Amino acid sequence: MSDHHYQANVRTWIKDVYQFADGIRKPVGMQDYARSTNTKTDVVHEYYFNLELARLVALATKSRVKQAIATKLSKEEAIYPERVQLTAEQTLELLEQTKAMTRFSCQTAAEERHLKEYVRRTGSADYWNRYRVDNVVKITMDELREGLQERNIPFNRNHRVRELLLRFDPLECIRVGIVDHYAAQGYSIPYALQLGKLARELAENMRLEVSDDRQGEGLFTTPADVDLIRQLQRAAA
């Protein structure tokens, strides 16, 4: 990392650390808390804290029961890691996005937007591939190839991750596309992963099929909603 990028990157990293994992509430600038809208007086204020910060606050007190409280908070975090609560409108929006992500073109556009957001945050595209495998795709190309070999499913060495996923588990293409789409808009990875999981469940229930429409391979599939695809491609641009 170049020295002249250090200050900007540090501020970005701090914002990422302070970001609430649910991707809904926004913390005060460069702080790790948010003011609650339930505050009814100027004397006593209510704040939102994430569970990890609450655990650290409990441990820093002089209370005799602080260890028990900290232990309970740790257990709560393990049981309720990242909960996504969608309104009816948001659910319908996710449903339409899921249908659009059956197309390779939409998945590719989402990945490109996610890369741009990654470069904006980090200052370069360094370690992008490793970052995406670890945080979005969750499986390496070697593991995909090995899995395909075990199933006797043909592939070649020129196939990229998306093409291997299509052969190995098509619904994963949709999940990954949704994660890229939301991560590109600045939502936290844990939040985007939960939406990707929900999208996969929707796709499975609707029995959606993934098609590679980049070279005309999807000519015999149901036409996609062109306006929706354009909307997704313009999102976060």
CSV table of C-alpha atoms in Angstrom, one decimal:
chain,number,residue,atom,x,y,z
A,1,MET,CA,0.0,0.0,0.0
A,2,SER,CA,1.4,3.4,-1.0
A,3,ASP,CA,2.1,5.8,1.9
A,4,HIS,CA,0.0,8.6,0.4
A,5,HIS,CA,-3.1,6.3,0.5
A,6,TYR,CA,-2.6,5.4,4.2
A,7,GLN,CA,-4.8,8.1,5.8
A,8,ALA,CA,-7.7,7.6,3.4
A,9,ASN,CA,-7.5,3.8,3.8
A,10,VAL,CA,-7.4,4.1,7.6
A,11,ARG,CA,-10.6,6.2,7.6
A,12,THR,CA,-12.3,3.6,5.3
A,13,TRP,CA,-11.2,0.7,7.5
A,14,ILE,CA,-12.4,2.5,10.6
A,15,LYS,CA,-15.8,3.1,9.0
A,16,ASP,CA,-16.0,-0.6,8.1
A,17,VAL,CA,-15.2,-1.6,11.6
A,18,TYR,CA,-17.8,0.8,13.1
A,19,GLN,CA,-20.5,-0.2,10.6
A,20,PHE,CA,-23.4,-2.0,12.1
A,21,ALA,CA,-23.4,-5.5,10.7
A,22,ASP,CA,-27.1,-5.6,9.9
A,23,GLY,CA,-26.5,-2.9,7.3
A,24,ILE,CA,-29.6,-1.0,8.4
A,25,ARG,CA,-28.6,1.4,11.2
A,26,LYS,CA,-25.7,3.8,10.5
A,27,PRO,CA,-23.3,4.8,13.2
A,28,VAL,CA,-22.3,8.3,14.1
A,29,GLY,CA,-19.5,9.4,11.8
A,30,MET,CA,-16.2,7.7,12.8
A,31,GLN,CA,-17.9,6.4,16.0
A,32,ASP,CA,-19.1,2.9,17.0
A,33,TYR,CA,-22.6,3.8,18.2
A,34,ALA,CA,-25.8,5.2,16.9
A,35,ARG,CA,-28.3,7.5,18.6
A,36,SER,CA,-31.6,5.8,19.2
A,37,THR,CA,-34.8,7.5,17.9
A,38,ASN,CA,-36.5,6.3,21.1
A,39,THR,CA,-34.7,9.0,23.1
A,40,LYS,CA,-37.4,11.1,24.7
A,41,THR,CA,-35.3,13.6,26.8
A,42,ASP,CA,-32.1,15.6,26.4
A,43,VAL,CA,-30.9,14.4,29.8
A,44,VAL,CA,-30.7,10.7,29.2
A,45,HIS,CA,-30.0,9.4,25.7
A,46,GLU,CA,-30.5,5.9,24.3
A,47,TYR,CA,-27.9,4.4,21.9
A,48,TYR,CA,-27.5,1.4,19.7
A,49,PHE,CA,-24.4,-0.8,20.2
A,50,ASN,CA,-23.5,-4.0,18.5
A,51,LEU,CA,-23.2,-7.1,20.7
A,52,GLU,CA,-19.4,-7.2,20.7
A,53,LEU,CA,-19.2,-3.5,21.8
A,54,ALA,CA,-21.8,-4.2,24.5
A,55,ARG,CA,-19.8,-7.1,25.8
A,56,LEU,CA,-16.6,-4.9,26.0
A,57,VAL,CA,-18.6,-2.2,27.8
A,58,ALA,CA,-19.9,-4.7,30.3
A,59,LEU,CA,-16.3,-6.0,31.0
A,60,ALA,CA,-15.1,-2.5,31.6
A,61,THR,CA,-17.5,-1.8,34.4
A,62,LYS,CA,-17.0,-2.5,38.1
A,63,SER,CA,-20.1,-4.6,38.4
A,64,ARG,CA,-19.8,-7.9,40.2
A,65,VAL,CA,-21.9,-9.6,37.5
A,66,LYS,CA,-20.1,-8.2,34.5
A,67,GLN,CA,-18.6,-11.6,33.5
A,68,ALA,CA,-22.0,-13.2,33.5
A,69,ILE,CA,-23.4,-10.4,31.4
A,70,ALA,CA,-20.5,-10.6,29.0
A,71,THR,CA,-20.9,-14.3,28.6
A,72,LYS,CA,-24.6,-14.0,27.9
A,73,LEU,CA,-23.9,-11.3,25.2
A,74,SER,CA,-21.3,-13.6,23.6
A,75,LYS,CA,-23.9,-16.4,23.5
A,76,GLU,CA,-26.5,-14.1,22.0
A,77,GLU,CA,-24.1,-13.1,19.3
A,78,ALA,CA,-23.5,-16.8,18.4
A,79,ILE,CA,-27.2,-17.6,18.3
A,80,TYR,CA,-28.3,-14.4,16.5
A,81,PRO,CA,-25.3,-13.6,14.2
A,82,GLU,CA,-26.8,-11.4,11.5
A,83,ARG,CA,-30.6,-11.2,11.3
A,84,VAL,CA,-32.1,-9.6,8.2
A,85,GLN,CA,-35.7,-8.2,8.5
A,86,LEU,CA,-37.3,-7.2,5.2
A,87,THR,CA,-40.5,-5.2,4.7
A,88,ALA,CA,-43.0,-6.6,2.2
A,89,GLU,CA,-41.7,-4.1,-0.4
A,90,GLN,CA,-38.1,-5.1,0.2
A,91,THR,CA,-39.0,-8.8,-0.1
A,92,LEU,CA,-40.6,-8.2,-3.5
A,93,GLU,CA,-37.6,-6.2,-4.6
A,94,LEU,CA,-35.3,-9.1,-3.5
A,95,LEU,CA,-37.6,-11.5,-5.4
A,96,GLU,CA,-37.2,-9.5,-8.7
A,97,GLN,CA,-33.5,-9.2,-8.2
A,98,THR,CA,-33.3,-13.0,-7.7
A,99,LYS,CA,-35.1,-13.6,-11.0
A,100,ALA,CA,-32.8,-11.2,-12.7
A,101,MET,CA,-29.7,-13.0,-11.3
A,102,THR,CA,-30.6,-16.1,-13.3
A,103,ARG,CA,-28.7,-14.4,-16.1
A,104,PHE,CA,-25.0,-14.4,-16.3
A,105,SER,CA,-25.0,-10.8,-17.7
A,106,CYS,CA,-26.6,-9.6,-14.5
A,107,GLN,CA,-24.3,-11.6,-12.3
A,108,THR,CA,-21.3,-10.2,-14.2
A,109,ALA,CA,-22.5,-6.6,-13.9
A,110,ALA,CA,-23.0,-7.1,-10.1
A,111,GLU,CA,-19.5,-8.4,-9.8
A,112,GLU,CA,-18.0,-5.5,-11.7
A,113,ARG,CA,-19.8,-3.0,-9.5
A,114,HIS,CA,-18.6,-4.8,-6.4
A,115,LEU,CA,-15.0,-4.6,-7.7
A,116,LYS,CA,-15.4,-0.9,-8.2
A,117,GLU,CA,-16.7,-0.5,-4.6
A,118,TYR,CA,-13.8,-2.6,-3.4
A,119,VAL,CA,-11.3,-0.4,-5.2
A,120,ARG,CA,-13.0,2.7,-3.8
A,121,ARG,CA,-12.7,1.4,-0.3
A,122,THR,CA,-9.2,0.0,-0.5
A,123,GLY,CA,-7.5,2.2,-3.0
A,124,SER,CA,-6.6,-0.7,-5.4
A,125,ALA,CA,-7.7,-4.0,-6.8
A,126,ASP,CA,-5.0,-5.9,-4.9
A,127,TYR,CA,-6.1,-9.1,-3.3
A,128,TRP,CA,-9.6,-8.8,-4.9
A,129,ASN,CA,-9.7,-12.4,-6.0
A,130,ARG,CA,-8.7,-13.7,-2.6
A,131,TYR,CA,-11.1,-11.4,-0.9
A,132,ARG,CA,-14.0,-12.5,-3.1
A,133,VAL,CA,-13.3,-16.2,-2.7
A,134,ASP,CA,-13.1,-15.8,1.1
A,135,ASN,CA,-16.1,-13.5,1.6
A,136,VAL,CA,-18.5,-14.1,-1.3
A,137,VAL,CA,-18.0,-17.3,-3.3
A,138,LYS,CA,-16.9,-19.3,-0.3
A,139,ILE,CA,-15.3,-22.1,-2.5
A,140,THR,CA,-12.1,-22.2,-4.5
A,141,MET,CA,-11.7,-23.2,-8.1
A,142,ASP,CA,-9.7,-26.3,-7.1
A,143,GLU,CA,-12.5,-27.4,-4.8
A,144,LEU,CA,-15.1,-26.8,-7.6
A,145,ARG,CA,-13.0,-28.8,-10.1
A,146,GLU,CA,-12.6,-31.6,-7.6
A,147,GLY,CA,-16.3,-31.7,-6.9
A,148,LEU,CA,-17.1,-31.8,-10.6
A,149,GLN,CA,-14.7,-34.6,-11.1
A,150,GLU,CA,-16.3,-36.6,-8.3
A,151,ARG,CA,-19.7,-36.2,-10.0
A,152,ASN,CA,-18.3,-37.0,-13.5
A,153,ILE,CA,-19.5,-33.6,-14.7
A,154,PRO,CA,-17.4,-32.4,-17.7
A,155,PHE,CA,-15.5,-29.0,-17.6
A,156,ASN,CA,-12.3,-27.6,-19.0
A,157,ARG,CA,-9.5,-25.5,-17.6
A,158,ASN,CA,-10.7,-22.4,-19.3
A,159,HIS,CA,-13.9,-22.3,-17.3
A,160,ARG,CA,-14.0,-19.6,-14.7
A,161,VAL,CA,-15.6,-19.6,-11.3
A,162,ARG,CA,-19.1,-18.7,-12.5
A,163,GLU,CA,-19.0,-21.4,-15.2
A,164,LEU,CA,-17.8,-24.0,-12.8
A,165,LEU,CA,-20.5,-23.0,-10.3
A,166,LEU,CA,-23.2,-23.3,-13.0
A,167,ARG,CA,-22.1,-26.9,-13.4
A,168,PHE,CA,-21.6,-27.7,-9.8
A,169,ASP,CA,-24.5,-25.8,-8.1
A,170,PRO,CA,-26.5,-23.3,-10.4
A,171,LEU,CA,-28.3,-21.7,-7.4
A,172,GLU,CA,-24.9,-20.6,-6.0
A,173,CYS,CA,-24.6,-18.4,-9.1
A,174,ILE,CA,-27.7,-16.5,-8.0
A,175,ARG,CA,-26.6,-16.3,-4.3
A,176,VAL,CA,-23.2,-14.9,-5.3
A,177,GLY,CA,-24.8,-12.4,-7.7
A,178,ILE,CA,-27.0,-11.1,-5.0
A,179,VAL,CA,-24.1,-10.8,-2.5
A,180,ASP,CA,-22.1,-8.9,-5.1
A,181,HIS,CA,-25.1,-6.6,-5.8
A,182,TYR,CA,-25.6,-5.6,-2.2
A,183,ALA,CA,-21.9,-5.4,-1.3
A,184,ALA,CA,-21.5,-3.1,-4.3
A,185,GLN,CA,-24.0,-0.7,-2.7
A,186,GLY,CA,-21.9,-0.5,0.5
A,187,TYR,CA,-23.8,-2.9,2.6
A,188,SER,CA,-21.7,-5.1,5.0
A,189,ILE,CA,-20.6,-8.5,3.8
A,190,PRO,CA,-22.6,-10.3,6.6
A,191,TYR,CA,-25.7,-8.5,5.6
A,192,ALA,CA,-25.2,-9.2,1.9
A,193,LEU,CA,-24.5,-12.9,2.7
A,194,GLN,CA,-27.9,-13.2,4.5
A,195,LEU,CA,-29.7,-11.6,1.5
A,196,GLY,CA,-27.8,-14.0,-0.8
A,197,LYS,CA,-29.0,-17.0,1.3
A,198,LEU,CA,-32.6,-15.7,1.2
A,199,ALA,CA,-32.3,-15.3,-2.6
A,200,ARG,CA,-31.0,-18.8,-3.0
A,201,GLU,CA,-34.0,-20.1,-1.0
A,202,LEU,CA,-36.4,-18.1,-3.2
A,203,ALA,CA,-34.8,-19.4,-6.3
A,204,GLU,CA,-35.0,-23.0,-5.1
A,205,ASN,CA,-38.7,-22.6,-4.2
A,206,MET,CA,-39.5,-21.0,-7.5
A,207,ARG,CA,-37.4,-23.6,-9.4
A,208,LEU,CA,-35.5,-20.9,-11.2
A,209,GLU,CA,-32.9,-22.0,-13.8
A,210,VAL,CA,-29.6,-20.1,-14.5
A,211,SER,CA,-28.6,-19.4,-18.1
A,212,ASP,CA,-25.4,-18.1,-19.7
A,213,ASP,CA,-26.9,-15.3,-21.9
A,214,ARG,CA,-23.6,-13.7,-22.9
A,215,GLN,CA,-23.1,-15.6,-26.2
A,216,GLY,CA,-26.7,-16.4,-27.0
A,217,GLU,CA,-26.8,-19.5,-24.9
A,218,GLY,CA,-30.1,-18.4,-23.3
A,219,LEU,CA,-32.0,-18.0,-26.5
A,220,PHE,CA,-34.6,-20.5,-25.5
A,221,THR,CA,-35.1,-19.3,-21.9
A,222,THR,CA,-37.8,-17.1,-20.6
A,223,PRO,CA,-37.0,-13.4,-21.5
A,224,ALA,CA,-35.7,-11.4,-18.6
A,225,ASP,CA,-37.2,-8.2,-17.5
A,226,VAL,CA,-35.1,-5.8,-19.5
A,227,ASP,CA,-36.0,-2.7,-17.4
A,228,LEU,CA,-35.0,-4.6,-14.2
A,229,ILE,CA,-31.7,-5.7,-15.7
A,230,ARG,CA,-30.9,-2.1,-16.7
A,231,GLN,CA,-31.9,-0.9,-13.2
A,232,LEU,CA,-29.5,-3.5,-11.7
A,233,GLN,CA,-26.7,-2.5,-14.1
A,234,ARG,CA,-27.2,1.2,-13.2
A,235,ALA,CA,-27.4,0.6,-9.4
A,236,ALA,CA,-24.6,2.1,-7.4
A,237,ALA,CA,-23.0,3.5,-10.7
